[in-house]
Amino acid sequence: NMANSKFPIYYKKVKFTGFSGYNTAYSSVIRPERFKDVIGAMKNPPDRHILARGAGKSYGDAALNSDGAILLTNRLNRLLSFSDETGILRAESGVTIKDILTVFVPRGWVLPVVPGISSITLGGCIAFDIHSKNHWKEGSFHDHVNKISLVLADGSICECSRDKEPDLFWATVGGMGLTGIIVEVELKLRRIEVPCFKAYSIPIHNLEDTFCRFDEACSNHDFAVAWIDLLNKNMFGRGILFAADYATNRDIVDSGIKDAFFYDNNLIARLPLKPLAPFFNRFTNRMFNLLFYQKHSKTASRPYFVGVQPFLCPWDSIPNWNQLYGSKGFFEYQCVLPIGNALQGLESILEHIRMHFADYPVYFAAIKRMGHSPAPMSYPLDGYSILMDFPLRRGLPEFLNEIDQLVIHNKGKVFLAKDGRISAAAFQKMYTNLEWWHKVKNDVDPQELFSSDMSRRLLLTKR
């Protein structure tokens, strides 16, 4: 089924699935070996619309392209150049966060912004403008990107930055791959003294207490994230706030640790997790939450040290953890509310969830402090973000539509990397600078070669 001897194009349809398991699509596949192959594919497109796909870790339908072509970037995975003086790295878009951490953390460098899963590609980090546990301080991924090289719909190569082709740069940041195929990225790493963090576990009792603790943590630490328990109705919303700082040589000497080194996550589960899905339920998650809270409450009085990747990418400890939700999948709902509405708005959302506690349980929930992002399709606002994992149940999409309205009322928005169901009408009320984005998209891709199931659902594209 190869249509071109220079690079493989498979016309046989392949099934792709979103990370949450509830969105699927069949697409033909382009698998380029080098970015010149991407140029060839654009000049002779095998289908009426094309979408780049990296590691496939977007949760819904953002990396799906029904009846179109998927261009896989996983073989565009070369580290091209690095300066030990400036920390500037140039790499292809298929390079993963894990690739960079593995190579550079032992050399004293780290990415300033790292998502919770390290298998995400650089192209995906830009396409969704990912954030970490330090957004109020370090910003989004784009804040550390100098340049992006794109292959446009006509096969031309365009290098864009804040100074060169700035409109294309800002439309591509968070633009879900709809402006072109990201092939190369230049970004700046951060120097670190030792490859670990000095961390703290701080018990929290309710949402108001959580906000107070965040105020303290964000003033005094480099990272902060709160895990909250939404399965214990009598203690609904209690949890642990994790704060951390880049450890220093002095910290290590004072702690008495003889060897501080970068290490990978300890794998909790190596085997496929699908057989455990029947046992992954409200009861077992409630027990886990109780034990998790008790464990970290005991360490609240003293700091501890944790490796770079285990702290930044905790989900790496359980590869394919999404399989625990079984064949039906799950919804991860993530929204952000501006600072002026955050406390009242999150209280209304959590109260709505508590009222429907029996029908739509939340197995995992976390809160982060966010800062501002200027890109029109980027998720962050200066405020607070909450994510919640719901096992798929009958009526859940309609229930989440109700939460959408609470988010809109409080002038917030959902994170598109986690979404696969929001309506176009609700989306347009959350993301309000779409006219400008559409203009840039039309300038570089007037025939809408680049589109996805999500772009069509949200009316970002017609094809």
Coordinates of C-alpha atoms in Angstrom, one line a residue:
N1 CA 0.0 0.0 0.0
M2 CA 3.0 2.4 -0.4
A3 CA 2.1 5.1 -2.8
N4 CA 5.6 6.7 -2.9
S5 CA 9.0 5.0 -2.6
K6 CA 10.6 8.0 -1.0
F7 CA 8.3 7.9 2.1
P8 CA 5.5 5.6 3.1
I9 CA 1.9 6.6 2.6
Y10 CA -0.6 3.9 3.6
Y11 CA -4.0 4.3 2.0
K12 CA -5.4 1.4 4.1
K13 CA -7.4 3.0 6.9
V14 CA -5.9 2.6 10.4
K15 CA -7.9 3.0 13.6
F16 CA -6.7 5.8 16.0
T17 CA -8.1 6.4 19.5
G18 CA -7.9 9.4 21.8
F19 CA -6.1 8.8 25.1
S20 CA -9.4 8.8 27.0
G21 CA -10.6 5.9 24.9
Y22 CA -14.0 7.3 23.9
N23 CA -13.1 9.0 20.6
T24 CA -11.9 6.9 17.6
A25 CA -11.3 7.5 13.9
Y26 CA -10.1 5.7 10.8
S27 CA -7.4 7.5 8.7
S28 CA -4.8 6.8 6.1
V29 CA -1.3 7.2 7.4
I30 CA 1.8 9.2 6.3
R31 CA 5.0 8.2 8.1
P32 CA 7.9 10.6 7.1
E33 CA 11.5 9.8 8.0
R34 CA 12.7 13.4 7.5
F35 CA 11.1 16.8 7.2
K36 CA 11.8 16.8 3.4
D37 CA 9.3 13.9 3.3
V38 CA 6.7 16.2 5.0
I39 CA 7.3 18.7 2.2
G40 CA 6.7 16.0 -0.4
A41 CA 3.4 15.0 1.3
M42 CA 2.1 18.5 1.3
K43 CA 2.9 19.0 -2.4
N44 CA 1.2 15.7 -3.2
P45 CA -1.4 15.2 -0.4
P46 CA -2.8 11.7 -0.2
D47 CA -6.1 12.9 1.2
R48 CA -8.3 15.9 1.2
H49 CA -7.2 16.9 4.7
I50 CA -4.2 16.1 6.9
L51 CA -3.3 16.3 10.6
A52 CA 0.0 15.8 12.3
R53 CA 0.0 13.4 15.3
G54 CA 2.8 13.0 17.7
A55 CA 2.6 10.6 20.7
G56 CA -1.3 10.6 20.6
K57 CA -1.7 11.7 24.2
S58 CA -4.4 14.3 23.6
Y59 CA -7.5 12.9 25.4
G60 CA -10.3 13.5 22.9
D61 CA -10.5 14.1 19.2
A62 CA -7.8 16.7 18.7
A63 CA -5.4 14.2 17.2
L64 CA -8.0 12.3 15.1
N65 CA -8.9 12.9 11.5
S66 CA -11.8 10.8 10.2
D67 CA -11.6 9.9 6.5
G68 CA -8.5 12.0 6.2
A69 CA -4.7 11.4 6.6
I70 CA -2.7 11.3 9.8
L71 CA 1.0 12.3 9.5
L72 CA 3.0 10.6 12.2
T73 CA 5.9 12.6 13.5
N74 CA 7.5 10.0 15.7
R75 CA 10.4 9.4 13.3
L76 CA 11.2 13.1 13.2
N77 CA 13.0 12.6 16.5
R78 CA 16.5 14.0 16.1
L79 CA 18.3 16.3 18.5
L80 CA 20.0 18.7 16.1
S81 CA 22.2 21.0 18.2
F82 CA 22.8 22.3 21.7
S83 CA 24.8 25.0 23.3
D84 CA 26.2 24.3 26.8
E85 CA 26.8 28.0 27.2
T86 CA 23.3 29.3 26.4
G87 CA 21.1 26.2 27.0
I88 CA 19.6 26.6 23.5
L89 CA 18.4 23.3 22.0
R90 CA 17.3 22.7 18.4
A91 CA 15.4 19.5 17.8
E92 CA 12.8 17.9 15.5
S93 CA 9.2 18.0 16.5
G94 CA 9.0 14.2 17.2
V95 CA 11.5 14.4 20.1
T96 CA 9.7 13.6 23.4
I97 CA 10.0 15.3 26.7
K98 CA 11.5 12.0 28.0
D99 CA 14.2 12.1 25.3
I100 CA 15.3 15.6 26.5
L101 CA 15.1 14.8 30.2
T102 CA 17.1 11.6 29.7
V103 CA 19.9 13.3 27.7
F104 CA 20.1 16.7 29.5
V105 CA 19.2 16.3 33.1
P106 CA 22.4 14.4 33.9
R107 CA 24.3 17.3 32.2
G108 CA 22.7 19.8 34.5
W109 CA 19.8 21.1 32.3
V110 CA 16.0 20.7 32.4
L111 CA 13.0 21.9 30.4
P112 CA 11.4 24.8 32.4
V113 CA 7.9 23.5 31.6
V114 CA 7.2 19.8 31.7
P115 CA 3.7 18.1 31.4
G116 CA 2.7 15.2 33.7
I117 CA 3.5 12.6 31.0
S118 CA 7.0 12.6 29.5
S119 CA 6.1 10.8 26.3
I120 CA 4.5 13.9 24.7
T121 CA 6.4 15.3 21.7
L122 CA 7.7 18.8 21.3
G123 CA 5.3 19.4 18.4
G124 CA 2.4 18.4 20.7
C125 CA 3.7 20.7 23.5
I126 CA 3.5 23.6 21.1
A127 CA 0.2 22.6 19.4
F128 CA -1.5 22.6 22.8
D129 CA 0.8 25.1 24.6
I130 CA 1.1 22.7 27.6
H131 CA 1.8 23.9 31.1
S132 CA 3.3 22.5 34.2
K133 CA 3.0 22.9 38.0
N134 CA 4.8 26.3 37.8
H135 CA 2.7 28.2 35.3
W136 CA 2.3 31.3 37.4
K137 CA 6.1 31.6 37.5
E138 CA 7.5 30.1 34.3
G139 CA 4.5 30.4 31.9
S140 CA 3.6 28.0 29.2
F141 CA 5.7 25.9 26.9
H142 CA 5.8 28.7 24.3
D143 CA 7.5 31.1 26.8
H144 CA 10.7 29.0 26.3
V145 CA 10.4 28.5 22.6
N146 CA 12.5 30.8 20.4
K147 CA 11.6 29.6 16.9
I148 CA 9.3 27.1 15.2
S149 CA 9.8 25.7 11.7
L150 CA 6.6 24.8 9.9
V151 CA 5.8 23.1 6.6
L152 CA 2.8 25.0 5.2
A153 CA -0.1 23.7 3.1
D154 CA 1.7 24.6 -0.1
G155 CA 4.8 22.7 0.9
S156 CA 6.9 25.7 1.7
I157 CA 9.0 26.0 4.9
C158 CA 8.3 28.9 7.2
E159 CA 10.3 29.8 10.3
C160 CA 8.3 31.9 12.8
S161 CA 9.0 33.5 16.1
R162 CA 7.9 36.5 18.1
D163 CA 9.8 38.8 15.7
K164 CA 9.6 36.9 12.4
E165 CA 6.1 36.0 11.2
P166 CA 4.7 36.7 14.6
D167 CA 1.0 36.2 13.6
L168 CA 1.8 32.7 12.5
F169 CA 3.8 32.0 15.7
W170 CA 0.9 33.1 17.9
A171 CA -1.7 31.2 15.9
T172 CA 0.4 28.0 16.0
V173 CA 0.9 28.2 19.8
G174 CA -2.1 26.3 21.0
G175 CA -3.4 26.0 17.4
M176 CA -3.7 22.2 17.5
G177 CA -1.6 21.6 14.4
L178 CA -4.1 23.5 12.2
T179 CA -1.7 26.1 10.8
G180 CA 1.0 23.7 9.5
I181 CA 3.2 20.7 10.3
I182 CA 5.7 21.6 13.0
V183 CA 9.0 20.0 12.0
E184 CA 11.7 21.8 14.1
V185 CA 11.8 23.7 17.3
E186 CA 14.4 25.9 19.0
L187 CA 13.9 26.3 22.7
K188 CA 15.9 27.3 25.8
L189 CA 16.6 24.8 28.7
R190 CA 17.1 25.8 32.3
R191 CA 20.3 25.1 34.2
I192 CA 20.0 23.1 37.5
E193 CA 22.6 22.4 40.2
V194 CA 21.4 18.9 41.1
P195 CA 18.9 16.6 39.4
C196 CA 16.2 16.6 42.1
F197 CA 13.7 18.7 43.9
K198 CA 13.2 19.7 47.5
A199 CA 9.5 19.0 48.1
Y200 CA 6.9 19.6 50.7
S201 CA 3.5 18.0 51.4
I202 CA 0.9 20.4 52.9
P203 CA -2.5 19.1 54.0
I204 CA -5.5 21.2 52.9
H205 CA -9.0 21.0 54.2
N206 CA -11.3 22.7 51.8
L207 CA -11.3 25.0 48.8
E208 CA -10.8 28.3 50.7
D209 CA -7.9 26.7 52.6
T210 CA -6.5 25.4 49.3
F211 CA -6.4 29.0 47.9
C212 CA -4.7 30.3 51.1
R213 CA -2.0 27.6 50.8
F214 CA -1.5 28.4 47.1
D215 CA -0.9 32.0 48.0
E216 CA 1.8 31.0 50.4
A217 CA 3.3 28.3 48.1
C218 CA 3.4 30.5 45.0
S219 CA 5.2 33.2 46.9
N220 CA 7.9 30.9 48.3
H221 CA 8.3 27.9 45.9
D222 CA 9.1 27.1 42.3
F223 CA 6.3 24.5 41.9
A224 CA 2.8 23.9 43.4
V225 CA -0.1 21.6 42.7
A226 CA -2.9 20.4 44.9
W227 CA -4.5 16.9 44.8
I228 CA -8.0 16.9 46.2
D229 CA -10.3 14.1 47.2
L230 CA -13.8 14.3 45.7
L231 CA -14.9 10.8 46.6
N232 CA -15.2 11.3 50.4
K233 CA -18.5 13.1 50.9
N234 CA -17.9 13.8 54.6
M235 CA -14.5 15.4 53.8
F236 CA -15.2 16.5 50.3
G237 CA -12.4 18.7 48.9
R238 CA -9.7 17.9 51.4
G239 CA -6.3 17.0 50.0
I240 CA -2.5 17.6 49.8
L241 CA -0.8 20.6 48.2
F242 CA 2.6 19.6 46.9
A243 CA 5.2 22.4 46.7
A244 CA 8.7 22.1 45.5
D245 CA 11.9 23.9 44.7
Y246 CA 14.9 23.1 42.5
A247 CA 17.3 21.6 45.0
T248 CA 20.8 23.1 45.4
N249 CA 24.2 21.6 46.2
R250 CA 23.8 23.1 49.7
D251 CA 20.5 21.3 50.2
I252 CA 22.1 18.0 49.4
V253 CA 25.1 18.6 51.7
D254 CA 22.8 19.6 54.5
S255 CA 20.5 16.6 54.0
G256 CA 23.3 14.1 54.2
I257 CA 22.4 12.5 50.9
K258 CA 25.6 11.1 49.4
D259 CA 24.5 10.6 45.9
A260 CA 21.9 12.8 44.2
F261 CA 21.2 11.6 40.7
F262 CA 18.6 11.7 38.0
Y263 CA 16.6 8.6 37.9
D264 CA 13.6 7.3 36.0
N265 CA 10.2 6.7 37.6
N266 CA 9.8 3.4 39.6
L267 CA 7.3 1.5 37.6
I268 CA 4.3 0.6 39.8
A269 CA 2.6 -1.5 37.1
R270 CA 4.6 -3.1 34.2
L271 CA 1.8 -5.4 32.9
P272 CA -1.2 -4.4 30.8
L273 CA -3.8 -2.8 33.1
K274 CA -7.0 -3.8 31.2
P275 CA -7.6 -6.9 33.4
L276 CA -7.7 -4.7 36.5
A277 CA -10.5 -2.4 35.0
P278 CA -13.3 -4.3 36.7
F279 CA -11.7 -3.6 40.1
F280 CA -11.1 0.1 39.4
N281 CA -14.2 1.5 40.9
R282 CA -15.6 4.0 43.4
F283 CA -14.7 1.9 46.4
T284 CA -11.1 1.1 45.5
N285 CA -10.4 4.7 44.5
R286 CA -11.9 5.9 47.8
M287 CA -9.6 3.6 49.7
F288 CA -6.6 4.8 47.6
N289 CA -7.5 8.4 48.3
L290 CA -7.6 7.7 52.0
L291 CA -4.3 6.0 52.1
F292 CA -2.7 8.7 49.8
Y293 CA -3.9 11.4 52.2
Q294 CA -2.6 9.6 55.3
K295 CA 0.8 8.9 53.7
H296 CA 1.5 12.5 52.7
S297 CA 0.0 14.0 55.8
K298 CA 2.7 12.2 57.8
T299 CA 5.5 14.0 55.9
A300 CA 3.9 17.4 56.3
S301 CA 6.4 18.6 58.9
R302 CA 9.6 18.0 56.9
P303 CA 10.9 18.4 53.4
Y304 CA 11.9 15.4 51.3
F305 CA 13.9 15.0 48.0
V306 CA 12.5 13.6 44.8
G307 CA 14.1 13.1 41.4
V308 CA 13.3 15.4 38.5
Q309 CA 11.3 13.0 36.3
P310 CA 9.3 11.4 39.2
F311 CA 8.2 14.8 40.4
L312 CA 7.5 16.4 37.0
C313 CA 6.0 13.3 35.3
P314 CA 4.3 11.2 38.0
W315 CA 2.0 9.4 35.6
D316 CA 5.1 7.8 34.0
S317 CA 5.0 5.4 37.0
I318 CA 1.9 3.8 35.6
P319 CA 2.3 3.4 31.9
N320 CA -1.1 3.1 30.1
W321 CA -3.0 4.0 33.3
N322 CA -5.9 5.0 31.1
Q323 CA -6.6 1.3 30.6
L324 CA -7.8 1.1 34.2
Y325 CA -11.1 2.8 33.0
G326 CA -11.8 -0.2 30.7
S327 CA -13.1 -0.2 27.1
K328 CA -15.6 2.5 27.7
G329 CA -13.0 5.1 28.6
F330 CA -13.3 8.2 30.7
F331 CA -13.6 11.9 30.5
E332 CA -10.9 14.2 31.9
Y333 CA -12.5 17.6 32.4
Q334 CA -10.1 20.5 32.8
C335 CA -11.1 24.1 33.0
V336 CA -9.5 27.4 34.2
L337 CA -11.3 30.4 35.8
P338 CA -9.9 33.9 36.1
I339 CA -8.6 35.0 39.5
G340 CA -11.6 37.2 40.3
N341 CA -14.1 34.4 39.8
A342 CA -12.0 31.5 40.8
L343 CA -13.0 30.8 44.4
Q344 CA -16.7 31.4 43.8
G345 CA -16.7 29.7 40.5
L346 CA -14.9 26.6 41.6
E347 CA -17.1 26.4 44.7
S348 CA -20.2 26.3 42.4
I349 CA -18.6 23.6 40.2
L350 CA -17.6 21.4 43.2
E351 CA -21.0 21.9 44.8
H352 CA -22.7 20.8 41.5
I353 CA -20.4 17.7 41.5
R354 CA -21.1 17.0 45.2
M355 CA -24.9 17.1 44.5
H356 CA -24.4 14.5 41.8
F357 CA -21.8 12.5 43.7
A358 CA -23.6 9.2 43.4
D359 CA -24.1 9.3 39.6
Y360 CA -20.9 10.9 38.4
P361 CA -18.0 10.2 40.8
V362 CA -14.6 11.9 40.3
Y363 CA -11.7 9.4 40.6
F364 CA -8.9 12.0 40.4
A365 CA -8.8 15.8 40.8
A366 CA -6.1 18.4 41.0
I367 CA -5.8 22.2 41.1
K368 CA -3.1 24.4 39.8
R369 CA -2.3 28.1 39.9
M370 CA -2.1 29.6 36.4
G371 CA -0.8 32.8 34.8
H372 CA -1.7 34.7 31.6
S373 CA -1.0 33.5 28.0
P374 CA -1.4 35.9 25.1
A375 CA -2.0 33.2 22.4
P376 CA -5.7 33.2 21.4
M377 CA -6.0 29.4 21.3
S378 CA -3.9 28.9 24.4
Y379 CA -5.6 27.6 27.5
P380 CA -4.2 29.5 30.5
L381 CA -5.7 32.4 32.2
D382 CA -4.5 34.3 35.3
G383 CA -6.4 32.2 37.8
Y384 CA -6.9 28.6 38.9
S385 CA -7.3 25.4 36.9
I386 CA -9.0 22.2 38.0
L387 CA -8.9 18.8 36.3
M388 CA -11.3 16.0 37.1
D389 CA -11.4 12.4 35.9
F390 CA -14.9 10.9 35.5
P391 CA -15.5 7.2 34.5
L392 CA -17.8 7.1 31.5
R393 CA -21.4 6.7 32.6
R394 CA -24.8 7.2 30.9
G395 CA -25.7 10.9 31.0
L396 CA -22.2 12.1 31.8
P397 CA -21.8 14.2 28.6
E398 CA -25.0 16.1 29.4
F399 CA -23.8 16.6 33.0
L400 CA -20.5 18.0 31.8
N401 CA -22.5 20.4 29.5
E402 CA -23.9 21.8 32.7
I403 CA -20.4 22.4 34.1
D404 CA -19.6 24.1 30.8
Q405 CA -22.3 26.6 31.5
L406 CA -20.8 27.3 35.0
V407 CA -17.4 27.8 33.4
I408 CA -18.9 30.2 30.8
H409 CA -20.7 32.1 33.5
N410 CA -17.4 32.6 35.4
K411 CA -15.6 33.7 32.2
G412 CA -13.4 30.6 32.1
K413 CA -12.5 28.0 29.4
V414 CA -11.8 24.3 29.0
F415 CA -8.4 22.8 28.0
L416 CA -8.8 21.5 24.4
A417 CA -6.1 18.9 24.8
K418 CA -8.4 17.1 27.3
D419 CA -11.6 17.7 25.5
G420 CA -13.6 15.6 23.0
R421 CA -17.2 16.7 23.6
I422 CA -17.8 20.4 24.1
S423 CA -20.2 22.1 21.7
A424 CA -19.1 24.7 19.2
A425 CA -21.4 27.3 20.8
A426 CA -19.9 26.8 24.3
F427 CA -16.4 26.8 22.8
Q428 CA -17.0 30.1 21.1
K429 CA -18.1 31.7 24.3
M430 CA -14.9 30.5 26.1
Y431 CA -12.4 31.4 23.4
T432 CA -13.3 34.8 22.3
N433 CA -10.5 35.9 19.9
L434 CA -11.3 33.4 17.1
E435 CA -11.8 35.9 14.3
W436 CA -8.1 36.9 14.4
W437 CA -7.1 33.2 14.5
H438 CA -9.3 32.4 11.5
K439 CA -7.7 35.2 9.5
V440 CA -4.2 33.8 10.1
K441 CA -5.4 30.2 9.3
N442 CA -7.0 31.4 6.1
D443 CA -3.9 33.2 5.0
V444 CA -1.6 30.2 5.3
D445 CA -4.2 27.4 4.6
P446 CA -7.0 28.8 2.5
Q447 CA -8.1 25.3 1.3
E448 CA -8.2 24.0 4.9
L449 CA -5.8 21.1 4.2
F450 CA -5.1 20.9 7.9
S451 CA -8.1 19.9 9.9
S452 CA -9.2 17.4 12.6
D453 CA -12.3 15.9 14.1
M454 CA -12.0 18.5 16.8
S455 CA -11.6 21.4 14.4
R456 CA -14.8 20.3 12.5
R457 CA -16.7 19.8 15.7
L458 CA -15.8 23.3 17.0
L459 CA -16.4 24.8 13.5
L460 CA -12.7 25.9 13.3
T461 CA -12.7 24.3 9.9
K462 CA -15.5 23.3 7.5
R463 CA -13.7 20.4 5.8

